[in-house]
Short mmCIF file of C-alpha atoms in Angstrom, two decimals:
data_model
loop_
_atom_site.label_atom_id
_atom_site.label_comp_id
_atom_site.label_asym_id
_atom_site.label_seq_id
_atom_site.Cartn_x
_atom_site.Cartn_y
_atom_site.Cartn_z
CA UNK A 1 -77.59 -81.71 -198.84
CA UNK A 2 -77.61 -79.15 -196.04
CA UNK A 3 -78.82 -79.90 -192.53
CA UNK A 4 -82.15 -78.09 -193.05
CA UNK A 5 -83.04 -80.21 -196.08
CA UNK A 6 -81.95 -83.34 -194.20
CA UNK A 7 -84.26 -82.42 -191.34
CA UNK A 8 -87.20 -82.10 -193.73
CA UNK A 9 -86.36 -85.44 -195.33
CA UNK A 10 -86.43 -87.09 -191.91
CA UNK A 11 -89.77 -85.49 -191.03
CA UNK A 12 -91.22 -86.64 -194.36
CA UNK A 13 -90.01 -90.20 -193.73
CA UNK A 14 -91.49 -90.22 -190.23
CA UNK A 15 -94.87 -88.99 -191.44
CA UNK A 16 -94.86 -91.78 -194.03
CA UNK A 17 -93.79 -94.43 -191.50
CA UNK A 18 -96.47 -93.30 -189.02
CA UNK A 19 -99.27 -93.62 -191.61
CA UNK A 20 -101.85 -96.30 -190.75
CA UNK A 21 -104.57 -98.04 -192.72
CA UNK A 22 -108.25 -98.15 -191.77
CA UNK A 23 -107.57 -101.06 -189.38
CA UNK A 24 -104.87 -99.21 -187.45
CA UNK A 25 -101.94 -101.08 -189.00
CA UNK A 26 -98.87 -99.24 -190.27
CA UNK A 27 -98.98 -98.95 -194.06
CA UNK A 28 -95.27 -99.75 -194.24
CA UNK A 29 -94.60 -102.77 -191.99
CA UNK A 30 -91.94 -102.15 -189.36
CA UNK A 31 -89.47 -104.56 -190.96
CA UNK A 32 -89.65 -102.55 -194.20
CA UNK A 33 -89.24 -99.15 -192.53
CA UNK A 34 -85.66 -98.43 -193.48
CA UNK A 35 -83.75 -96.69 -190.70
CA UNK A 36 -82.51 -93.25 -191.71
CA UNK A 37 -78.72 -92.95 -191.79
CA UNK A 38 -77.30 -89.44 -191.50
CA UNK A 39 -73.79 -89.40 -192.91
CA UNK A 40 -71.82 -86.23 -192.28
CA UNK A 41 -68.70 -84.70 -190.72
CA UNK A 42 -68.53 -84.23 -186.93
CA UNK A 43 -70.09 -81.23 -185.20
CA UNK A 44 -72.43 -80.41 -188.08
CA UNK A 45 -75.61 -80.68 -186.02
CA UNK A 46 -76.91 -84.21 -186.69
CA UNK A 47 -77.95 -84.79 -183.07
CA UNK A 48 -79.55 -81.37 -182.76
CA UNK A 49 -81.79 -81.78 -185.79
CA UNK A 50 -83.09 -85.05 -184.37
CA UNK A 51 -84.03 -83.26 -181.15
CA UNK A 52 -85.75 -80.57 -183.24
CA UNK A 53 -87.69 -83.18 -185.24
CA UNK A 54 -88.93 -84.81 -182.03
CA UNK A 55 -89.97 -81.42 -180.62
CA UNK A 56 -91.77 -80.36 -183.79
CA UNK A 57 -93.63 -83.67 -184.20
CA UNK A 58 -94.39 -84.01 -180.48
CA UNK A 59 -92.84 -87.47 -180.13
CA UNK A 60 -90.27 -88.82 -177.70
CA UNK A 61 -86.61 -89.37 -178.48
CA UNK A 62 -84.13 -91.83 -176.95
CA UNK A 63 -80.50 -91.29 -177.93
CA UNK A 64 -77.52 -93.62 -177.66
CA UNK A 65 -73.94 -93.48 -178.87
CA UNK A 66 -72.99 -96.92 -180.13
CA UNK A 67 -69.24 -96.46 -179.67
CA UNK A 68 -69.21 -97.76 -176.08
CA UNK A 69 -71.63 -100.67 -176.56
CA UNK A 70 -70.44 -104.26 -176.67
CA UNK A 71 -72.47 -107.17 -177.97
CA UNK A 72 -73.62 -107.97 -174.43
CA UNK A 73 -74.73 -104.44 -173.49
CA UNK A 74 -76.63 -103.95 -176.76
CA UNK A 75 -78.26 -107.38 -177.01
CA UNK A 76 -78.67 -108.13 -173.32
CA UNK A 77 -77.12 -110.86 -171.18
CA UNK A 78 -77.71 -114.58 -171.91
CA UNK A 79 -79.50 -116.84 -169.40
CA UNK A 80 -80.67 -120.44 -169.44
CA UNK A 81 -84.33 -121.46 -169.59
CA UNK A 82 -85.80 -124.97 -169.54
CA UNK A 83 -88.12 -125.94 -172.40
CA UNK A 84 -89.93 -129.07 -173.49
CA UNK A 85 -89.81 -130.10 -177.15
CA UNK A 86 -91.49 -133.34 -178.22
CA UNK A 87 -91.63 -134.60 -174.68
CA UNK A 88 -87.94 -133.96 -174.01
CA UNK A 89 -86.42 -131.33 -171.70
CA UNK A 90 -83.82 -128.92 -173.12
CA UNK A 91 -81.74 -126.07 -171.76
CA UNK A 92 -82.08 -123.07 -174.05
CA UNK A 93 -80.19 -119.77 -173.95
CA UNK A 94 -82.19 -116.56 -174.12
CA UNK A 95 -81.32 -112.90 -173.55
CA UNK A 96 -82.37 -110.32 -171.05
CA UNK A 97 -83.85 -107.15 -172.56
CA UNK A 98 -81.28 -104.82 -174.05
CA UNK A 99 -80.57 -101.59 -172.18
CA UNK A 100 -81.44 -99.73 -175.40
CA UNK A 101 -84.81 -101.44 -175.92
CA UNK A 102 -85.64 -101.12 -172.21
CA UNK A 103 -85.02 -97.36 -172.39
CA UNK A 104 -87.60 -97.06 -175.14
CA UNK A 105 -90.22 -98.89 -173.05
CA UNK A 106 -89.31 -96.81 -169.99
CA UNK A 107 -89.84 -93.62 -172.00
CA UNK A 108 -93.26 -94.79 -173.18
CA UNK A 109 -94.26 -95.59 -169.60
CA UNK A 110 -93.03 -92.25 -168.26
CA UNK A 111 -94.46 -90.02 -171.01
CA UNK A 112 -97.57 -91.88 -172.14
CA UNK A 113 -96.56 -91.20 -175.77
CA UNK A 114 -96.49 -94.44 -177.82
CA UNK A 115 -94.48 -93.11 -180.79
CA UNK A 116 -90.95 -91.79 -180.95
CA UNK A 117 -87.44 -91.83 -182.36
CA UNK A 118 -84.62 -94.17 -181.37
CA UNK A 119 -81.50 -92.27 -182.40
CA UNK A 120 -78.30 -94.32 -182.57
CA UNK A 121 -75.21 -92.19 -183.14
CA UNK A 122 -71.82 -93.43 -184.42
CA UNK A 123 -73.55 -96.49 -185.84
CA UNK A 124 -70.64 -97.21 -188.18
CA UNK A 125 -68.22 -97.39 -185.21
CA UNK A 126 -69.75 -100.41 -183.48
CA UNK A 127 -67.43 -103.05 -182.04
CA UNK A 128 -66.43 -106.05 -184.12
CA UNK A 129 -68.50 -108.39 -181.97
CA UNK A 130 -71.62 -106.24 -182.27
CA UNK A 131 -71.42 -105.58 -186.03
CA UNK A 132 -73.16 -108.84 -187.14
CA UNK A 133 -76.12 -108.21 -184.82
CA UNK A 134 -76.58 -104.69 -186.24
CA UNK A 135 -77.67 -106.08 -189.61
CA UNK A 136 -80.55 -107.94 -187.96
CA UNK A 137 -81.47 -104.85 -185.97
CA UNK A 138 -81.45 -102.52 -188.98
CA UNK A 139 -83.89 -104.77 -190.83
CA UNK A 140 -86.08 -106.22 -188.09
CA UNK A 141 -85.55 -103.69 -185.24
CA UNK A 142 -84.62 -106.55 -182.88
CA UNK A 143 -81.79 -106.81 -180.36
CA UNK A 144 -81.51 -110.40 -179.12
CA UNK A 145 -85.12 -111.57 -178.79
CA UNK A 146 -86.57 -108.14 -178.05
CA UNK A 147 -88.08 -105.79 -180.61
CA UNK A 148 -88.53 -102.02 -180.40
CA UNK A 149 -92.22 -101.11 -180.10
CA UNK A 150 -94.28 -100.40 -183.19
CA UNK A 151 -94.44 -96.67 -183.83
CA UNK A 152 -90.78 -96.06 -183.03
CA UNK A 153 -88.61 -94.95 -185.91
CA UNK A 154 -84.92 -95.78 -186.00
CA UNK A 155 -82.58 -92.97 -187.07
CA UNK A 156 -78.83 -93.53 -187.14
CA UNK A 157 -75.85 -91.30 -187.76
CA UNK A 158 -72.15 -91.59 -188.42
CA UNK A 159 -69.04 -89.85 -189.71
CA UNK A 160 -67.20 -90.56 -192.97
CA UNK A 161 -64.02 -92.66 -192.44
CA UNK A 162 -61.69 -89.71 -193.06
CA UNK A 163 -62.93 -88.12 -189.80
CA UNK A 164 -62.92 -91.17 -187.52
CA UNK A 165 -60.37 -93.98 -187.41
CA UNK A 166 -62.91 -96.29 -185.75
CA UNK A 167 -65.32 -96.26 -188.70
CA UNK A 168 -66.22 -99.65 -190.13
CA UNK A 169 -67.10 -99.70 -193.82
CA UNK A 170 -70.62 -101.02 -194.39
CA UNK A 171 -71.13 -103.64 -197.05
CA UNK A 172 -73.82 -103.43 -199.72
CA UNK A 173 -76.12 -105.73 -197.73
CA UNK A 174 -76.13 -103.22 -194.86
CA UNK A 175 -76.42 -100.10 -197.05
CA UNK A 176 -79.37 -101.72 -198.82
CA UNK A 177 -81.28 -101.64 -195.55
CA UNK A 178 -80.70 -97.95 -194.83
CA UNK A 179 -82.24 -94.69 -196.03
CA UNK A 180 -78.98 -92.74 -196.48
CA UNK A 181 -78.81 -88.95 -196.27
CA UNK A 182 -75.46 -87.21 -196.80
CA UNK A 183 -75.12 -83.89 -195.00
CA UNK A 184 -72.66 -81.04 -195.59
CA UNK A 185 -71.98 -77.85 -193.57
CA UNK A 186 -73.72 -74.69 -194.78
CA UNK A 187 -73.34 -71.37 -192.97
CA UNK A 188 -76.46 -69.68 -194.41
CA UNK A 189 -78.65 -72.55 -193.20
CA UNK A 190 -76.90 -72.63 -189.81
CA UNK A 191 -77.52 -68.90 -189.47
CA UNK A 192 -81.29 -69.49 -189.36
CA UNK A 193 -80.73 -71.86 -186.44
CA UNK A 194 -78.31 -69.36 -184.89
CA UNK A 195 -80.97 -66.65 -184.74
CA UNK A 196 -83.44 -69.04 -183.10
CA UNK A 197 -80.81 -70.21 -180.62
CA UNK A 198 -79.56 -66.69 -179.87
CA UNK A 199 -75.96 -67.24 -180.98
CA UNK A 200 -73.77 -64.33 -179.88
CA UNK A 201 -73.80 -61.53 -182.46
CA UNK A 202 -70.00 -61.26 -182.49
CA UNK A 203 -69.85 -64.81 -183.88
CA UNK A 204 -72.53 -64.16 -186.49
CA UNK A 205 -70.95 -60.95 -187.79
CA UNK A 206 -67.46 -62.49 -187.80
CA UNK A 207 -68.66 -65.51 -189.80
CA UNK A 208 -70.61 -63.27 -192.17
CA UNK A 209 -67.23 -61.84 -193.19
CA UNK A 210 -65.24 -65.05 -192.83
CA UNK A 211 -67.63 -67.78 -193.99
CA UNK A 212 -64.66 -70.02 -194.68
CA UNK A 213 -64.03 -70.12 -190.92
CA UNK A 214 -67.47 -71.55 -190.16
CA UNK A 215 -66.41 -75.18 -190.65
CA UNK A 216 -62.89 -76.32 -191.32
CA UNK A 217 -60.90 -79.50 -190.68
CA UNK A 218 -57.21 -79.58 -191.61
CA UNK A 219 -54.38 -82.05 -191.14
CA UNK A 220 -51.05 -80.41 -190.35
CA UNK A 221 -47.63 -81.57 -189.18
CA UNK A 222 -48.79 -80.70 -185.67
CA UNK A 223 -51.97 -82.77 -185.93
CA UNK A 224 -55.61 -82.01 -186.61
CA UNK A 225 -56.84 -78.41 -186.57
CA UNK A 226 -60.57 -77.94 -186.75
CA UNK A 227 -63.58 -75.78 -186.07
CA UNK A 228 -67.17 -77.00 -186.29
CA UNK A 229 -70.69 -75.62 -186.01
CA UNK A 230 -70.89 -77.27 -182.59
CA UNK A 231 -67.75 -75.41 -181.54
CA UNK A 232 -69.21 -72.00 -182.44
CA UNK A 233 -72.48 -72.89 -180.70
CA UNK A 234 -70.76 -73.92 -177.47
CA UNK A 235 -68.41 -70.92 -177.58
CA UNK A 236 -71.43 -68.61 -177.90
CA UNK A 237 -72.94 -69.97 -174.69
CA UNK A 238 -69.68 -69.46 -172.82
CA UNK A 239 -69.22 -65.91 -174.15
CA UNK A 240 -72.69 -64.94 -172.92
CA UNK A 241 -72.04 -66.42 -169.47
CA UNK A 242 -68.58 -64.85 -169.24
CA UNK A 243 -70.05 -61.45 -170.12
CA UNK A 244 -72.81 -61.94 -167.56
CA UNK A 245 -70.21 -62.57 -164.84
CA UNK A 246 -67.74 -59.92 -166.10
CA UNK A 247 -65.11 -62.56 -166.91
CA UNK A 248 -62.77 -61.52 -169.75
CA UNK A 249 -63.26 -63.36 -173.06
CA UNK A 250 -59.79 -63.91 -174.49
CA UNK A 251 -57.88 -66.11 -176.90
CA UNK A 252 -57.34 -68.72 -174.19
CA UNK A 253 -61.09 -69.27 -173.93
CA UNK A 254 -61.71 -69.10 -177.69
CA UNK A 255 -59.00 -71.67 -178.46
CA UNK A 256 -60.73 -74.21 -176.22
CA UNK A 257 -63.63 -74.29 -178.70
CA UNK A 258 -62.02 -73.04 -181.92
CA UNK A 259 -59.25 -75.61 -182.23
CA UNK A 260 -57.48 -73.83 -185.04
CA UNK A 261 -54.84 -71.40 -183.80
CA UNK A 262 -55.15 -68.84 -186.59
CA UNK A 263 -58.96 -68.70 -186.50
CA UNK A 264 -58.98 -68.53 -182.70
CA UNK A 265 -56.57 -65.57 -182.81
CA UNK A 266 -58.52 -63.82 -185.60
CA UNK A 267 -61.81 -64.16 -183.77
CA UNK A 268 -60.31 -62.99 -180.47
CA UNK A 269 -59.06 -59.82 -182.18
CA UNK A 270 -62.44 -59.32 -183.82
CA UNK A 271 -64.28 -59.84 -180.51
CA UNK A 272 -62.19 -57.07 -178.92
CA UNK A 273 -63.01 -54.76 -181.83
CA UNK A 274 -66.67 -55.70 -181.58
CA UNK A 275 -66.77 -54.67 -177.92
CA UNK A 276 -64.92 -51.44 -178.71
CA UNK A 277 -67.63 -50.57 -181.24
CA UNK A 278 -70.25 -51.47 -178.62
CA UNK A 279 -68.71 -48.92 -176.29
CA UNK A 280 -68.09 -46.23 -178.91
CA UNK A 281 -71.38 -46.26 -180.80
CA UNK A 282 -73.86 -45.64 -177.97
CA UNK A 283 -76.18 -48.51 -178.93
CA UNK A 284 -78.79 -47.59 -176.31
CA UNK A 285 -78.98 -44.03 -177.68
CA UNK A 286 -79.45 -45.34 -181.23
CA UNK A 287 -82.32 -47.56 -180.07
CA UNK A 288 -83.86 -44.68 -178.13
CA UNK A 289 -83.56 -42.34 -181.12
CA UNK A 290 -81.33 -39.88 -179.26
CA UNK A 291 -77.99 -40.69 -180.86
CA UNK A 292 -75.59 -37.79 -181.38
CA UNK A 293 -74.59 -36.43 -184.79
CA UNK A 294 -70.99 -37.31 -183.93
CA UNK A 295 -71.89 -41.03 -183.86
CA UNK A 296 -73.76 -40.73 -187.16
CA UNK A 297 -70.73 -39.11 -188.78
CA UNK A 298 -68.40 -41.77 -187.40
CA UNK A 299 -70.61 -44.48 -188.91
CA UNK A 300 -70.60 -42.65 -192.24
CA UNK A 301 -66.80 -42.59 -192.27
CA UNK A 302 -66.32 -46.14 -190.99
CA UNK A 303 -64.88 -49.03 -192.96
CA UNK A 304 -67.22 -51.74 -194.13
CA UNK A 305 -66.18 -54.25 -191.46
CA UNK A 306 -66.87 -51.67 -188.75
CA UNK A 307 -70.28 -50.90 -190.23
CA UNK A 308 -71.07 -54.60 -190.35
CA UNK A 309 -70.14 -54.99 -186.68
CA UNK A 310 -72.33 -52.00 -185.81
CA UNK A 311 -75.28 -53.55 -187.61
CA UNK A 312 -74.60 -56.78 -185.73
CA UNK A 313 -74.76 -54.94 -182.43
CA UNK A 314 -78.04 -53.27 -183.36
CA UNK A 315 -79.57 -56.48 -184.66
CA UNK A 316 -78.47 -58.31 -181.52
CA UNK A 317 -80.28 -55.77 -179.34
CA UNK A 318 -83.56 -55.71 -181.25
CA UNK A 319 -83.52 -59.48 -181.84
CA UNK A 320 -83.17 -60.11 -178.11
CA UNK A 321 -86.23 -57.92 -177.46
CA UNK A 322 -88.27 -59.30 -180.40
CA UNK A 323 -87.51 -62.82 -179.22
CA UNK A 324 -88.75 -61.94 -175.73
CA UNK A 325 -92.01 -60.56 -177.17
CA UNK A 326 -92.58 -63.68 -179.31
CA UNK A 327 -91.99 -65.95 -176.33
CA UNK A 328 -94.31 -63.85 -174.18
CA UNK A 329 -97.00 -64.11 -176.87
CA UNK A 330 -96.72 -67.90 -176.85
CA UNK A 331 -96.96 -67.98 -173.07
CA UNK A 332 -99.95 -65.62 -172.93
CA UNK A 333 -101.78 -67.67 -175.56
CA UNK A 334 -101.12 -70.88 -173.64
CA UNK A 335 -102.41 -69.27 -170.44
CA UNK A 336 -105.48 -67.92 -172.25
CA UNK A 337 -106.39 -71.42 -173.50
CA UNK A 338 -106.20 -72.75 -169.94
CA UNK A 339 -108.23 -69.88 -168.48
CA UNK A 340 -110.99 -70.54 -171.02
CA UNK A 341 -111.25 -74.04 -169.55
CA UNK A 342 -111.14 -72.58 -166.03
CA UNK A 343 -114.06 -70.29 -166.87
CA UNK A 344 -116.11 -73.19 -168.21
CA UNK A 345 -115.28 -75.39 -165.23
CA UNK A 346 -116.16 -72.67 -162.72
CA UNK A 347 -119.64 -72.36 -164.19
CA UNK A 348 -120.32 -76.10 -164.46
CA UNK A 349 -118.39 -77.84 -161.66
CA UNK A 350 -118.77 -77.64 -157.91
CA UNK A 351 -115.09 -76.99 -157.23
CA UNK A 352 -113.30 -74.21 -155.41
CA UNK A 353 -111.59 -71.75 -157.82
CA UNK A 354 -108.25 -72.05 -156.00
CA UNK A 355 -108.37 -75.85 -156.22
CA UNK A 356 -109.22 -75.65 -159.92
CA UNK A 357 -106.24 -73.41 -160.65
CA UNK A 358 -103.96 -75.69 -158.65
CA UNK A 359 -105.26 -78.66 -160.66
CA UNK A 360 -104.33 -77.04 -163.98
CA UNK A 361 -100.95 -75.99 -162.58
CA UNK A 362 -100.33 -79.57 -161.47
CA UNK A 363 -101.21 -80.81 -164.96
CA UNK A 364 -98.64 -78.44 -166.44
CA UNK A 365 -95.99 -79.52 -163.94
CA UNK A 366 -96.61 -83.15 -164.86
CA UNK A 367 -96.42 -82.27 -168.58
CA UNK A 368 -93.07 -80.58 -168.00
CA UNK A 369 -91.67 -83.70 -166.34
CA UNK A 370 -92.96 -85.93 -169.15
CA UNK A 371 -91.50 -83.58 -171.73
CA UNK A 372 -88.11 -83.61 -170.03
CA UNK A 373 -88.06 -87.40 -169.93
CA UNK A 374 -89.25 -87.73 -173.51
CA UNK A 375 -86.97 -84.99 -174.83
CA UNK A 376 -89.72 -83.42 -176.95
CA UNK A 377 -89.77 -79.97 -175.31
CA UNK A 378 -87.30 -77.29 -176.38
CA UNK A 379 -85.74 -74.91 -173.85
CA UNK A 380 -88.06 -72.17 -175.07
CA UNK A 381 -91.12 -74.37 -174.63
CA UNK A 382 -90.06 -75.34 -171.11
CA UNK A 383 -89.50 -71.68 -170.21
CA UNK A 384 -92.97 -70.83 -171.54
CA UNK A 385 -94.56 -73.62 -169.49
CA UNK A 386 -92.77 -72.49 -166.34
CA UNK A 387 -94.19 -69.00 -166.90
CA UNK A 388 -97.71 -70.42 -167.28
CA UNK A 389 -97.32 -72.48 -164.09
CA UNK A 390 -96.09 -69.43 -162.19
CA UNK A 391 -99.05 -67.39 -163.49
CA UNK A 392 -101.58 -70.04 -162.42
CA UNK A 393 -99.96 -70.24 -158.98
CA UNK A 394 -100.05 -66.44 -158.63
CA UNK A 395 -103.72 -66.32 -159.62
CA UNK A 396 -104.50 -69.09 -157.14
CA UNK A 397 -102.83 -67.04 -154.40
CA UNK A 398 -104.82 -63.93 -155.39
CA UNK A 399 -108.06 -65.90 -155.19
CA UNK A 400 -107.12 -67.32 -151.81
CA UNK A 401 -106.25 -63.89 -150.45
CA UNK A 402 -109.61 -62.53 -151.62
CA UNK A 403 -111.42 -65.30 -149.69
CA UNK A 404 -113.87 -65.81 -152.57
CA UNK A 405 -115.40 -69.17 -153.38
CA UNK A 406 -117.66 -68.71 -156.42
CA UNK A 407 -117.36 -67.95 -160.13
CA UNK A 408 -118.89 -64.45 -159.88
CA UNK A 409 -116.24 -63.24 -157.44
CA UNK A 410 -113.23 -65.35 -158.48
CA UNK A 411 -113.09 -65.07 -162.26
CA UNK A 412 -112.85 -61.25 -162.41
CA UNK A 413 -109.75 -61.54 -160.18
CA UNK A 414 -108.24 -64.13 -162.52
CA UNK A 415 -109.13 -62.11 -165.61
CA UNK A 416 -107.68 -58.91 -164.15
CA UNK A 417 -104.33 -60.64 -163.61
CA UNK A 418 -104.42 -62.03 -167.16
CA UNK A 419 -105.32 -58.63 -168.61
CA UNK A 420 -102.34 -57.14 -166.83
CA UNK A 421 -100.04 -59.70 -168.47
CA UNK A 422 -101.52 -58.89 -171.89
CA UNK A 423 -101.06 -55.17 -171.31
CA UNK A 424 -97.42 -55.71 -170.31
CA UNK A 425 -96.84 -57.74 -173.47
CA UNK A 426 -98.38 -55.06 -175.68
CA UNK A 427 -96.36 -52.33 -173.99
CA UNK A 428 -93.20 -54.39 -174.43
CA UNK A 429 -93.99 -54.93 -178.13
CA UNK A 430 -94.66 -51.21 -178.61
CA UNK A 431 -91.27 -50.31 -177.13
CA UNK A 432 -89.53 -52.85 -179.36
CA UNK A 433 -91.33 -51.41 -182.39
CA UNK A 434 -90.04 -47.93 -181.55
CA UNK A 435 -86.49 -49.27 -181.20
CA UNK A 436 -86.73 -51.09 -184.53
CA UNK A 437 -87.89 -47.94 -186.32
CA UNK A 438 -85.05 -45.99 -184.66
CA UNK A 439 -82.56 -48.53 -186.01
CA UNK A 440 -83.84 -47.85 -189.54
CA UNK A 441 -83.75 -44.08 -188.97
CA UNK A 442 -80.13 -44.31 -187.86
CA UNK A 443 -79.21 -46.54 -190.81
CA UNK A 444 -80.85 -44.11 -193.23
CA UNK A 445 -78.90 -41.18 -191.76
CA UNK A 446 -75.58 -42.99 -191.56
CA UNK A 447 -75.66 -45.11 -194.70
CA UNK A 448 -78.25 -43.56 -197.01
CA UNK A 449 -79.60 -46.14 -199.45
CA UNK A 450 -76.40 -48.17 -199.25
CA UNK A 451 -75.86 -51.88 -198.95
CA UNK A 452 -76.05 -51.66 -195.16
CA UNK A 453 -79.82 -51.23 -195.45
CA UNK A 454 -79.89 -54.33 -197.62
CA UNK A 455 -78.08 -56.22 -194.85
CA UNK A 456 -80.53 -54.91 -192.26
CA UNK A 457 -83.58 -55.93 -194.30
CA UNK A 458 -82.05 -59.30 -195.20
CA UNK A 459 -81.14 -60.19 -191.62
CA UNK A 460 -84.58 -59.24 -190.32
CA UNK A 461 -86.10 -61.42 -193.03
CA UNK A 462 -84.06 -64.58 -192.31
CA UNK A 463 -84.33 -63.98 -188.57
CA UNK A 464 -87.39 -66.00 -187.50
CA UNK A 465 -88.12 -63.63 -184.60
CA UNK A 466 -87.68 -60.55 -186.77
CA UNK A 467 -89.99 -61.90 -189.46
CA UNK A 468 -92.62 -62.94 -186.92
CA UNK A 469 -92.50 -59.68 -184.96
CA UNK A 470 -92.77 -57.52 -188.08
CA UNK A 471 -95.60 -59.65 -189.48
CA UNK A 472 -97.48 -59.27 -186.19
CA UNK A 473 -96.78 -55.64 -185.29
CA UNK A 474 -95.53 -54.13 -188.54
CA UNK A 475 -92.61 -51.84 -189.33
CA UNK A 476 -93.16 -49.21 -192.02
CA UNK A 477 -89.46 -48.66 -192.65
CA UNK A 478 -88.86 -52.38 -193.16
CA UNK A 479 -91.64 -52.72 -195.73
CA UNK A 480 -90.59 -49.55 -197.53
CA UNK A 481 -86.96 -50.61 -197.91
CA UNK A 482 -87.84 -54.21 -198.69
CA UNK A 483 -89.83 -52.93 -201.66
CA UNK A 484 -87.44 -50.18 -202.79
CA UNK A 485 -84.20 -52.14 -202.70
CA UNK A 486 -83.42 -54.45 -205.61
CA UNK A 487 -83.38 -57.17 -203.02
CA UNK A 488 -82.07 -60.33 -204.68
CA UNK A 489 -79.71 -58.73 -207.21
CA UNK A 490 -78.03 -56.54 -204.59
CA UNK A 491 -77.94 -59.39 -202.10
CA UNK A 492 -75.85 -61.44 -204.54
CA UNK A 493 -73.48 -58.52 -205.08
CA UNK A 494 -73.14 -58.12 -201.33
CA UNK A 495 -72.41 -61.81 -200.81
CA UNK A 496 -69.58 -61.64 -203.36
CA UNK A 497 -68.11 -58.61 -201.62
CA UNK A 498 -68.29 -60.23 -198.19
CA UNK A 499 -66.57 -63.36 -199.48
CA UNK A 500 -63.69 -61.31 -200.90
CA UNK A 501 -63.40 -58.94 -197.96
CA UNK A 502 -60.11 -58.98 -196.05
CA UNK A 503 -60.75 -58.60 -192.32
#
């Protein structure tokens, strides 16, 4: 199955495992909660989907790679204790708490969240001395004499033997204690993640044409040549930083992440073309609705790969702005919920407004630290919380500067600052809406009712930020073309053409 379906299967299993009866006991006893085993090639995103599951369910995650663990480090160190059995003294060996189990308890203490995920990667590459103990752990969730806390789900992952020489084949006894999920690479599913993550548009448009280059592992006379989803993801981050610092992006950089010489060269050539189109097509003028007729005519005469790159550039620009609006909406809503509490507290508690705002800011700062330690906050969520903290601190400073001490004087100051943030968000959304409509106007002029409009509508639909922005603020051109185009039939035709297209 693809990584998206695997993620849903894991979430379903966790919801089932977390279910309790009327007495507060887990419906499926911990020893019968089969650990999930994600089997799939390297770099496909197994670790990332576990982080996403933890973030979406609001539980902690503790991750370990089992490749470096010995029997002693996983089970703990032995020590001697004295015990009395039947009136006789005996020396008995016991074990200190495993580093892995201790990390789970540390996370519970630091976050205050009793439930979570223990994610053990490369589980089928454990050392020979540790392998026998893993069977006991997979069934009873015990290392040595110490058990993971109730409410913690075990998820494991590993690579098939053809990808890793260190893989140990599991026997039937072990497999019969696992909930196995086989995962395969899938570009269309990864693209949904890519839009959320903000993967560089040059990578997305290149892979739209060359889907076969998304994930490939080959054995040649010169050794392994490969490219993975992780490689494209990491390359995207470096491209954005290189561009930010005006550092040239060349084949030398690309080949460090795309470890297949031909694909690295092809993408480097495409990236140069992509930037040439960015310079030639006056993207800012298209978004502003002031593009020249000369640019329209060039787009009309362009080859399909050039048109696709142009659409990628336009989508990159509007997606960046739509994403910013969506994140601002989340932050404003979070701030609004807090200010509702502030308003209630100001009318019912004998506390200074500035101290009250500082108290809520301190709560948010503590939540950020817990979220970092527990691993259940995404980068976007952390950024949103930092914005809320900064807003509360700014409002506290405004109240202090006004030298007011009561609700009647203080809350209008707080509300005025909040209203200003809302107005800025609405103005930002309005500008993005204008740009989006201008993109459609340009596409209509340059491409008529061609397949490029189908691409535009399709990408805005699968793009989570595009779909959310349009649902919230509307876009007449999007709805009109979504209805007029024979969406699914033409999409299939387009996919076939893209797959056969020679870059």
